[in-house]
Coordinates of C-alpha atoms and ligand atoms in Angstrom, one line a residue:
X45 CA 17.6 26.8 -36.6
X46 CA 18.8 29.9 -34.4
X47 CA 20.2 28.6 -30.9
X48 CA 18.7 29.3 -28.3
X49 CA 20.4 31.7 -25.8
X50 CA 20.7 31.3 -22.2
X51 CA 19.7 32.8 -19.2
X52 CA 18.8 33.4 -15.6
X53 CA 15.9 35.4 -15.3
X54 CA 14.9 37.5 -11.8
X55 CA 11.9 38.4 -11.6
X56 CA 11.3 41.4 -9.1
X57 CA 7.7 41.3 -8.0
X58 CA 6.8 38.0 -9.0
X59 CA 3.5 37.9 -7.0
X60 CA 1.9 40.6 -8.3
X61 CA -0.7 41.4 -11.2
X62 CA 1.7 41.8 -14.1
X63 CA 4.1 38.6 -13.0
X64 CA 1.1 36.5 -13.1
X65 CA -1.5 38.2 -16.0
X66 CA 1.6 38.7 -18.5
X67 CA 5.5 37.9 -17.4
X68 CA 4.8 34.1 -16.5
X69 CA 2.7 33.4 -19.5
X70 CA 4.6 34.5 -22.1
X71 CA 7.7 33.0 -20.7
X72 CA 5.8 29.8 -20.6
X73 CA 4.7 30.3 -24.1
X74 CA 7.9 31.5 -25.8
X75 CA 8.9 28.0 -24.0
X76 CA 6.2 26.0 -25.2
X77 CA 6.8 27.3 -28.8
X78 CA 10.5 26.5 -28.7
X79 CA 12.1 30.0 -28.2
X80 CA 13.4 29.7 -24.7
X81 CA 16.7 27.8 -23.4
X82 CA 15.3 24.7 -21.5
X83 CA 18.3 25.7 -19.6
X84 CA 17.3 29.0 -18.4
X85 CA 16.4 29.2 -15.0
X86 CA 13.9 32.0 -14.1
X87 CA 14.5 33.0 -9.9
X88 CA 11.2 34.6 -8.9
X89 CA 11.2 37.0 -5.7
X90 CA 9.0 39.0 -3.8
X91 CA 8.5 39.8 -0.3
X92 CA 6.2 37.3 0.3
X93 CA 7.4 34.6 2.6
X94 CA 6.7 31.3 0.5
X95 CA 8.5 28.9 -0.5
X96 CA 9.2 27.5 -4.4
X97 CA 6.7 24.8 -3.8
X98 CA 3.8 27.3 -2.6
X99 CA 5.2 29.7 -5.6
X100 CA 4.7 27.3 -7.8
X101 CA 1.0 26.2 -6.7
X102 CA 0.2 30.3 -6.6
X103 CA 1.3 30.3 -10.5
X104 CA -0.3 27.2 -11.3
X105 CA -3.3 28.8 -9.6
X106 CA -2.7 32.8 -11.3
X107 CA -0.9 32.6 -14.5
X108 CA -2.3 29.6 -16.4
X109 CA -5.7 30.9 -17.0
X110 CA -4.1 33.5 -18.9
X111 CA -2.7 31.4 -21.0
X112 CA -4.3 30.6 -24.2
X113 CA -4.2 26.7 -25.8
X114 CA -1.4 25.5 -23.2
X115 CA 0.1 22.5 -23.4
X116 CA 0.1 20.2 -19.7
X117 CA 3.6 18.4 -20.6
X118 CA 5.0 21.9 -21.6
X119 CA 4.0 23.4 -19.0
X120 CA 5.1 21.0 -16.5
X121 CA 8.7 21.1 -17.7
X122 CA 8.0 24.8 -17.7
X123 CA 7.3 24.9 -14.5
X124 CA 10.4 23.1 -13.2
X125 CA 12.8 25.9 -14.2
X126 CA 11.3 28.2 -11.7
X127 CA 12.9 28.8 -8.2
X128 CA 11.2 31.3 -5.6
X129 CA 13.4 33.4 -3.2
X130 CA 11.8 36.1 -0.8
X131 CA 13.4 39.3 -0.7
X132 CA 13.1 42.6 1.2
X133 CA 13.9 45.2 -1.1
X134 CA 15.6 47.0 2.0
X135 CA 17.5 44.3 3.2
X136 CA 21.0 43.6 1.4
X137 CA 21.4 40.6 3.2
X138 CA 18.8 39.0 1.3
X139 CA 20.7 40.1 -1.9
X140 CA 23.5 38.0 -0.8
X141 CA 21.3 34.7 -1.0
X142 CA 20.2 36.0 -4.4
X143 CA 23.9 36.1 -5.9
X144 CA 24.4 32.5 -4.3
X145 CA 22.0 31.4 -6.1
X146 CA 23.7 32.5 -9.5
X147 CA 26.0 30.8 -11.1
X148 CA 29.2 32.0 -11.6
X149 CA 28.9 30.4 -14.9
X150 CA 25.8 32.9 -16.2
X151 CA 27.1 35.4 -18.5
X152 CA 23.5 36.7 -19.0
X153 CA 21.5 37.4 -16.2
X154 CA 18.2 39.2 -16.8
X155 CA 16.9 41.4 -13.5
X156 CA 13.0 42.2 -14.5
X157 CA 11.7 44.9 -12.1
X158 CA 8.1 44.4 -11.7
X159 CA 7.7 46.6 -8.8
X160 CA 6.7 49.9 -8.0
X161 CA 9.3 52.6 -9.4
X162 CA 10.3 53.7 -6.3
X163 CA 12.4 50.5 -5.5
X164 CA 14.0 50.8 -8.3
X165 CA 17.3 52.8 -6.9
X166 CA 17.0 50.7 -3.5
X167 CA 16.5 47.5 -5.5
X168 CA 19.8 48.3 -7.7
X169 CA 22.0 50.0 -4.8
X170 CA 21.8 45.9 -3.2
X171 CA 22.7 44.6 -6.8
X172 CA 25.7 46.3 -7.0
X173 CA 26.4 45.7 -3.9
X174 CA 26.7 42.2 -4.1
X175 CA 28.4 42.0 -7.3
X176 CA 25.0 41.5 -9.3
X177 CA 26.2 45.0 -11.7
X178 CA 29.0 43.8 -14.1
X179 CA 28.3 43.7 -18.2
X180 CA 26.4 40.1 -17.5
X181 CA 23.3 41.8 -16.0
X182 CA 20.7 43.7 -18.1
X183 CA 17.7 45.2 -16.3
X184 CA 14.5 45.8 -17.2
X185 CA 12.4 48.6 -15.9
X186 CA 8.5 48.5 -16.4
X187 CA 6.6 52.1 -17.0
X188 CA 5.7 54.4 -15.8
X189 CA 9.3 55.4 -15.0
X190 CA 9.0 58.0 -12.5
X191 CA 5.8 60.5 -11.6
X192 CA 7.5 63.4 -13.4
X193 CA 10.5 64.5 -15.2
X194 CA 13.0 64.8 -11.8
X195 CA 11.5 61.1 -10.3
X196 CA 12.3 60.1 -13.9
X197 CA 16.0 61.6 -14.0
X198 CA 16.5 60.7 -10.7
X199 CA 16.0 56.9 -11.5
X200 CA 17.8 57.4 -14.7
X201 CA 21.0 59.0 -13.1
X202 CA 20.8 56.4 -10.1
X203 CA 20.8 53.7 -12.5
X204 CA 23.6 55.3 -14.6
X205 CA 25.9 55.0 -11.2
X206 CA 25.9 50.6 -11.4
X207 CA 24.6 50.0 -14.8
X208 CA 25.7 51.4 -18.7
X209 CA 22.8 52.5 -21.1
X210 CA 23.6 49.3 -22.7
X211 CA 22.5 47.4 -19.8
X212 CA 19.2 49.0 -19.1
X213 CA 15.8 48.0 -20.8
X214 CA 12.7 50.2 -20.0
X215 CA 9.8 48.7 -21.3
X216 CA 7.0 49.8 -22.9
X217 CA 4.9 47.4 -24.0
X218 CA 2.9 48.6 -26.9
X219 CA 6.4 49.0 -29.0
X220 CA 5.9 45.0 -28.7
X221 CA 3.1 44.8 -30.4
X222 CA 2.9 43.9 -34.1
X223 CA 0.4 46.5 -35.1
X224 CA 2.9 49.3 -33.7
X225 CA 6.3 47.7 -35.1
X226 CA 4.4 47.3 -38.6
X227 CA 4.1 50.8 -38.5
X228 CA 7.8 51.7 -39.4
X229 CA 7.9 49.2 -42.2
X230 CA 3.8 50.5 -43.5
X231 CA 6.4 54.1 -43.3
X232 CA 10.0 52.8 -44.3
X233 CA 9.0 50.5 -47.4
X234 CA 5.9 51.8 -49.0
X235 CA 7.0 55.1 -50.7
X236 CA 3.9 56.0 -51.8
X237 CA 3.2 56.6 -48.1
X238 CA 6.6 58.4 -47.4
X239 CA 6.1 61.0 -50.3
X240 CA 3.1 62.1 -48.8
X241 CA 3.5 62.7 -45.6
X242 CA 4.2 65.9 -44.5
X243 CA 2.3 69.1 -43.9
X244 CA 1.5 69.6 -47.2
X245 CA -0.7 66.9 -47.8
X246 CA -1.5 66.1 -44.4
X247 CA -4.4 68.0 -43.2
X248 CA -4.5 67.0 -39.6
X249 CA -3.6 63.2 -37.5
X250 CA -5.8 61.8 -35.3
X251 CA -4.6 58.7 -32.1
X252 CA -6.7 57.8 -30.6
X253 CA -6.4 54.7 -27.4
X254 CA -9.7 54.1 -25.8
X255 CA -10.9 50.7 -23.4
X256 CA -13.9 49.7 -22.0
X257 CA -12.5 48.6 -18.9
X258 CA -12.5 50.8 -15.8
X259 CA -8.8 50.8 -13.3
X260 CA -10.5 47.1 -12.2
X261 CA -8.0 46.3 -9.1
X262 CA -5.8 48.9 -9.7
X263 CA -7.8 51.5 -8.1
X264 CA -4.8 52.3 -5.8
X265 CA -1.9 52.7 -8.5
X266 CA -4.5 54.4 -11.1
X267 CA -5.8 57.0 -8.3
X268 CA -2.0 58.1 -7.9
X269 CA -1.1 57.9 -11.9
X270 CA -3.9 59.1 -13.9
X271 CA -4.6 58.7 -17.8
X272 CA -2.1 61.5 -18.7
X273 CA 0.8 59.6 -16.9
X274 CA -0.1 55.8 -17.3
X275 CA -1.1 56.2 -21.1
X276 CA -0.3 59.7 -22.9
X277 CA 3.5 59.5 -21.3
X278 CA 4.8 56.6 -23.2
X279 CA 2.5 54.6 -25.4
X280 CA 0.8 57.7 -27.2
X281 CA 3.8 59.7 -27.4
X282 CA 5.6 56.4 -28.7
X283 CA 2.6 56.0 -30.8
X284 CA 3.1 59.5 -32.1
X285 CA 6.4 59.5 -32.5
X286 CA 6.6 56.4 -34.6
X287 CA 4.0 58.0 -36.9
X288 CA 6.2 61.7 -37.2
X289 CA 9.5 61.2 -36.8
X290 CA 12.1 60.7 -39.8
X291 CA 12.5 57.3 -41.1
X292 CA 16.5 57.1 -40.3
X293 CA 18.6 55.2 -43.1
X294 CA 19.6 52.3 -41.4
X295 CA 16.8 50.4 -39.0
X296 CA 18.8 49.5 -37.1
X297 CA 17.6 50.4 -32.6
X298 CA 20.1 53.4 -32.4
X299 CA 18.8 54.8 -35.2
X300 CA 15.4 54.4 -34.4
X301 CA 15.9 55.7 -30.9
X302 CA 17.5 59.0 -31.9
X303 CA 15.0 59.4 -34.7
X304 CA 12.4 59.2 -32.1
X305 CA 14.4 61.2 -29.5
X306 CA 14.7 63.7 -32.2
X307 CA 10.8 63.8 -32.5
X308 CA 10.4 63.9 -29.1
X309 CA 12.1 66.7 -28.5
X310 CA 10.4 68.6 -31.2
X311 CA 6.9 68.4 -29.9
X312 CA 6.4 72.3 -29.1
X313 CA 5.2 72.8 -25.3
X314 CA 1.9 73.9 -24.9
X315 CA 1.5 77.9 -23.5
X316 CA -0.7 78.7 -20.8
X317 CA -3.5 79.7 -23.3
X318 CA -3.1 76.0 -24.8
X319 CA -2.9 74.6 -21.2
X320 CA -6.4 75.5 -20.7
X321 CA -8.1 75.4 -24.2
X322 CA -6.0 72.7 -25.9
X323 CA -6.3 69.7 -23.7
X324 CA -9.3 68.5 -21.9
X325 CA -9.0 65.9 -18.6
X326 CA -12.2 63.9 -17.7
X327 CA -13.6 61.8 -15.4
X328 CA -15.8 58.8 -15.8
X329 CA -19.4 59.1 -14.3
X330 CA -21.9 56.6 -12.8
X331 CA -24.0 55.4 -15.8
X332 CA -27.3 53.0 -16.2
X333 CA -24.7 50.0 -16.4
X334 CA -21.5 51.3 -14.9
X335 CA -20.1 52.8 -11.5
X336 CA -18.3 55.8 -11.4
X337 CA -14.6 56.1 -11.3
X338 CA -15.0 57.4 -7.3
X339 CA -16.8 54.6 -6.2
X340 CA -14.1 52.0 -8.1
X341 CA -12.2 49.9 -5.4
X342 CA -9.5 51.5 -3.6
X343 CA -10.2 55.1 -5.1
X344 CA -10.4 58.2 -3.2
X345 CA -14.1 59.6 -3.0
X346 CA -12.7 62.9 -3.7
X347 CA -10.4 61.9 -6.7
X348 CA -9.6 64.4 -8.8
X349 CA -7.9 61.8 -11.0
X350 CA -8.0 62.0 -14.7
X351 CA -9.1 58.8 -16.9
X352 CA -9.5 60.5 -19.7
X353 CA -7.3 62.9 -21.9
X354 CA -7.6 64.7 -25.1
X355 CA -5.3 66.8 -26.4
X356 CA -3.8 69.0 -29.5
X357 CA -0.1 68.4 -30.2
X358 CA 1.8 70.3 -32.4
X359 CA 5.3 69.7 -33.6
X360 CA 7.9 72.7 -34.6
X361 CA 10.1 71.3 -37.7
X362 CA 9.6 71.7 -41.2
X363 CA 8.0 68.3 -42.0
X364 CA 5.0 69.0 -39.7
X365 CA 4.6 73.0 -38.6
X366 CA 0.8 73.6 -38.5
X367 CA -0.6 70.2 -38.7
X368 CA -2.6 69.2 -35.5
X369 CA -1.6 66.0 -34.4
X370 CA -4.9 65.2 -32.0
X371 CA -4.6 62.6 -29.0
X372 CA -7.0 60.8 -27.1
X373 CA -7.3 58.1 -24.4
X374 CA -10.0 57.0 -21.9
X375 CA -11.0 54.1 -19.6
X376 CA -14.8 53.3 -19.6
X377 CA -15.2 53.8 -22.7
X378 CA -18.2 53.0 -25.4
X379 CA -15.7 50.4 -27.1
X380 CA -12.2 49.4 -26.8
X381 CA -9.6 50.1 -30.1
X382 CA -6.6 51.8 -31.0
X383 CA -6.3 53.3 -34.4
X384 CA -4.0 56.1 -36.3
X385 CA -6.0 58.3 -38.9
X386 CA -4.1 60.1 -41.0
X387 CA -6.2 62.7 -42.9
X388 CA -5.0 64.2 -46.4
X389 CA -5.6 67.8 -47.6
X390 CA -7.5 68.3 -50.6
X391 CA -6.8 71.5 -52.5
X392 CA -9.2 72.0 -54.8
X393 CA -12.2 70.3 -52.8
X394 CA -11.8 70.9 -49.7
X395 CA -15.1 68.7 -48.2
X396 CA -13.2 65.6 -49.7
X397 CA -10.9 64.2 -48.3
X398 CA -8.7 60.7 -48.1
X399 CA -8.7 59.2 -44.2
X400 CA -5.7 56.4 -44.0
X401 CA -6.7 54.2 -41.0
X402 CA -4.5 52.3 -39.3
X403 CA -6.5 50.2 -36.8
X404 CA -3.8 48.8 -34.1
X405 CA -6.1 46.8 -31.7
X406 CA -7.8 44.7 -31.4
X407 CA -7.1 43.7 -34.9
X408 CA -3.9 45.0 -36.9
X409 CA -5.8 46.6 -40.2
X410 CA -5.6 49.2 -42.6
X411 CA -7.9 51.1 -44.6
X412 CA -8.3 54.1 -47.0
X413 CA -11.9 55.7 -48.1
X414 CA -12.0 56.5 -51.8
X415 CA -14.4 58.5 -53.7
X416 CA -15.5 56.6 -57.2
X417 CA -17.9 57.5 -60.0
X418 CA -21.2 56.3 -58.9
X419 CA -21.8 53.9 -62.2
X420 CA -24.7 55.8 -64.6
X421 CA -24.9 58.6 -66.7
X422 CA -24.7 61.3 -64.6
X423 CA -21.1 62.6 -63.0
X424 CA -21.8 61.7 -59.3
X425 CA -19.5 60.2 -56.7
X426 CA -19.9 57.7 -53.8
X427 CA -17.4 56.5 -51.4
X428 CA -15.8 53.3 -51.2
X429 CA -13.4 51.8 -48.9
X430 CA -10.1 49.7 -49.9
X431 CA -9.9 47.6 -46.4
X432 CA -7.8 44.8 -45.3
X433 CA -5.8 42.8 -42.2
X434 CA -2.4 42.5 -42.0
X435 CA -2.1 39.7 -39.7
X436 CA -1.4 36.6 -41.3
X437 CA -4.1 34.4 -39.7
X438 CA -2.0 31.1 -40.3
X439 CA 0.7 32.4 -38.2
X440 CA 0.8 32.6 -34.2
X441 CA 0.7 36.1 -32.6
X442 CA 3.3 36.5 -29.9
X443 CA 2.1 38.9 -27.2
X444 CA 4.1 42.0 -26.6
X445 CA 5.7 40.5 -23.5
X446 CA 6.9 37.5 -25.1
X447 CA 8.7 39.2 -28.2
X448 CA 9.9 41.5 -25.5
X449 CA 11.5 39.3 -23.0
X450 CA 13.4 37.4 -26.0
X451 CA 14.6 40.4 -27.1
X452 CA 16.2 41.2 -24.0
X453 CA 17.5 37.5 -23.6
X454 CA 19.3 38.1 -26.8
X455 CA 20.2 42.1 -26.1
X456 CA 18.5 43.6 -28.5
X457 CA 17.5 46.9 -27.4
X458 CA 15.4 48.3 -30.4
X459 CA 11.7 48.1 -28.7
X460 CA 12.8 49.8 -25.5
X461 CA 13.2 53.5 -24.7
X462 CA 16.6 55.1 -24.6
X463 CA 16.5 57.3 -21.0
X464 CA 16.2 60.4 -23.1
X465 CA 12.8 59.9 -25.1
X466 CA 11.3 59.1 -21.6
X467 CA 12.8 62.4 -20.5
X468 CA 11.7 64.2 -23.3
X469 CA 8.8 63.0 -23.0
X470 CA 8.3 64.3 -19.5
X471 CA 9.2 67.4 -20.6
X472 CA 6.1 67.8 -23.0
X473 CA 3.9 66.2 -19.9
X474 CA 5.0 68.4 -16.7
X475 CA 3.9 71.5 -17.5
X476 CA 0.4 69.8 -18.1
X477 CA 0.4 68.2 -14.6
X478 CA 1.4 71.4 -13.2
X479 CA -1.4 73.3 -14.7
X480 CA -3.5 70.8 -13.3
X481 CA -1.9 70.9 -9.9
X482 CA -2.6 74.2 -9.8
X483 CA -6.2 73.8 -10.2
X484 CA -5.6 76.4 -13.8
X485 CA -8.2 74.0 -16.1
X486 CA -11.6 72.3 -15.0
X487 CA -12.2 68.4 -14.5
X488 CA -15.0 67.3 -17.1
X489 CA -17.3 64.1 -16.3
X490 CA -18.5 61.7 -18.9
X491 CA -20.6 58.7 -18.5
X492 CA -19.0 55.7 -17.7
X493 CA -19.4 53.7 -21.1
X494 CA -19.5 56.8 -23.5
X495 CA -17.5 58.5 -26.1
X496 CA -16.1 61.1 -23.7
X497 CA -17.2 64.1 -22.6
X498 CA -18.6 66.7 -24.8
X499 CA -15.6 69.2 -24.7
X500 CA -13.4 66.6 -26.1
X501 CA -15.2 66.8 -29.2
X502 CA -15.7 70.6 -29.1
X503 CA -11.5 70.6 -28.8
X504 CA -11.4 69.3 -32.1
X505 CA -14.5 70.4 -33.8
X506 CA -12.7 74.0 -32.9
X507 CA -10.2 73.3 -36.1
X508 CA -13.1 72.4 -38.4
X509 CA -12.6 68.5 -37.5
X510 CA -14.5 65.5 -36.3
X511 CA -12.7 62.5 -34.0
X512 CA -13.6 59.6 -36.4
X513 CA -15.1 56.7 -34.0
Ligands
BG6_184 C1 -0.9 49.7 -19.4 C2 -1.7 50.7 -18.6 O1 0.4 50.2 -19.6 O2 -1.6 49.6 -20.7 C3 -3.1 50.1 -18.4 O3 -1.1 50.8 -17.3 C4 -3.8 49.9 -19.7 O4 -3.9 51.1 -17.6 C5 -2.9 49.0 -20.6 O5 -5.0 49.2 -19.5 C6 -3.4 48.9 -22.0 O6 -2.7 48.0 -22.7 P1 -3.3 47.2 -23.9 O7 -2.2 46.4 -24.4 O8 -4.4 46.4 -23.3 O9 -3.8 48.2 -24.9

């Protein structure tokens, strides 16, 4: 059996929404299952003035109905490794009471920032200052890193000053996710895949991440972010990237980072032409069973905000020149999933043609439409489709945040963004935000509950395609 690694574990904003809907449960159940150190100690902080007793109640009270099939005894012992310390961000004295509470025997000491990227500098200034910097500490940085390409370099660079790129883990979540990491090995092992995918059989690639849920009590962070920032950013260019960059020799996180890096930097920016024509933002409306995005808690009556985007991406190297790679992503939508389609070219009948799913939530499947002889005399076809899950249904699904966290307890740093893909990536996104800024494209509206507004569908329809619901 492996050994278990130790820890202490400081969780910055342990109060809030993530702490309680994601961090604490899957700590508990990477516990529960036997993957966590019973000796790792996890120090919670916010700036609330409780004490670990109250903390505790207020998880008891937030987390556990997140958690799925717990286990009282488990949780119990669970609970007991969890100390709470209130901390002011602004106040380095209160980073000295956090070192004291660290033993000088801890050689790995996880800092989890679950707090609003602006703290992050401030927040790791009073690390260093206290001594919490040296090669025991890894930090963790939750998306979305920064509101543009400067906020995002300016964290990065800050961050450089007290901690090496070795040190530094910037989440994003959906690279935890089996569907997504089963998409390198559907790309790296299958060959029959490999051989064909390039822009000469692929005639066009479709992502597309839609939810039915509206910004529920993040009206306030949502109204400042928008769809563009808090989804396209990371998890759809990650999505994207996994899908067209070069499977690297070796699989090992370097090599995946720079082939995706690589990728990143390849996607060609959109001209001003594009800027208007090639991506659509949208708005969800009131609708018979839904409010509209305005009248959401917390959100401006004026918002301009975006919560839904569709785009056309197209990516300059050889493998991919001329093949639309088309992205979508909306809130309030008609139903929730996230699937890859990768469509295939058909030379001699061009009406036909092969669609490759690859469903990623909320099941992890995969399926391929054929065209068969229809069984009779007469030469006619009818379509057919080879289907079928990938998840083993006899084995437990670890959430993204669990097989995250024990990644970063054990350092290993493939499922986290190198600080250049999230720069590149913000590259690709700022001239889209200033285009918008600057008022250049209109703001559709779509019905809350729908399939988007109409000019999404014209955007594609445009090429000759359809989005495939
Ligand atoms: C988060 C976004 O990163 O991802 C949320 O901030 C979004 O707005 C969520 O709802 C979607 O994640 P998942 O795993 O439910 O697809």
């Amino acid at each position: 059996m492996q050994s278990l690694v130790d820890f202490d574990f400081i969780l910055f904003g342990a109060t809030g929404d993530l702490a309680m809907r994601k961090i604490f449960p899957s700590l508990y159940k990477a516990y529960e299952n036997g993957l966590l150190s019973p000796k790792g100690r996890i120090i919670a902080t916010s700036r609330s003035k409780l004490d670990s007793h109250e903390f505790k109640k207020a998880v008891e009270l937030k987390s556990k109905i997140h958690i799925k099939k717990g286990n009282q005894k488990k949780w119990e012992e669970f609970i007991q490794n969890i100390s709470y310390l209130p901390i002011e961000l602004t106040q380095a004295d209160d980073f000295k009471m956090l070192q004291e509470k660290i033993s000088t025997q801890s050689s790995n000491i996880i800092v989890y920032f679950s707090i609003s990227p602006e703290f992050f500098i401030q927040a790791c200034r009073n690390l260093a200052l206290v001594g919490l910097s040296d090669e025991r500490v890894k930090i963790v940085l939750e998306k979305p890193l920064g509101m543009d390409l400067k906020s995002c370099q300016d964290i990065n660079n800050e961050i450089a000053k007290y901690y090496k790129e070795e040190q530094v883990y910037r989440i994003d979540h959906y690279l935890g996710k089996e569907s997504i990491q089963n998409l390198l090995v559907l790309r790296a092992f299958n060959p029959v895949f490999a051989s064909l995918w390039d822009r000469k059989h692929v005639k066009s690639v479709e992502i597309s991440v839609f939810e039915t849920l509206g910004v529920e009590s993040r009206g306030e962070f949502y109204d400042a972010t928008g769809a563009l920032r808090d989804m396209v950013q990371n998890h759809i260019l990650q999505i994207l990237s996994l899908v067209a960059m070069d499977i690297p020799q070796n699989l090992d996180a370097h090599s995946i980072r720079k082939a995706k890096l690589k990728l990143l930097k390849s996607l060609k920016p959109l001209n001003d032409e594009e800027l208007s024509h090639r991506i659509i933002r949208a708005q969800y409306s009131k609708s018979a069973d839904f409010k509209a995005y305005i009248d959401e808690d917390y959100v401006n009556k004026q918002s301009q905000t975006e919560t839904f985007v569709a785009l056309r991406v197209q990516i300059a190297n050889e493998k991919w020149d001329n093949v639309p790679f088309y992205l979508r992503t909306g809130k309030r939508m008609a139903e929730s999933f996230a699937q890859i389609i990768i469509s295939f070219k058909n030379e001699h009948l061009k009406e036909y043609t092969n669609h490759l799913t690859i469903r990623l939530q909320p099941d992890n499947q995969l399926s391929l439409n054929l065209r068969i002889k229809k069984t009779g005399r007469a030469m006619q076809t009818d379509e057919r489709m080879l289907h079928f899950n990938l998840d083993n249904p006899f084995i437990r699904i670890m959430q993204p945040y669990e097989r995250l966290i024990l990644d970063v307890i054990e350092g290993n740093q493939t499922c986290f963004n190198h600080k250049e893909e999230l720069e590149a990536a913000w590259s690709y996104i700022d001239p889209i935000l200033h285009h918008w800024q600057a008022n250049k494209s209109p703001l559709f509206y779509y019905p809350a509950g729908s399939w988007g507004p109409s000019e999404a569908f014209k955007l594609i329809q445009k090429d000759g395609n359809e989005w495939h619901n």
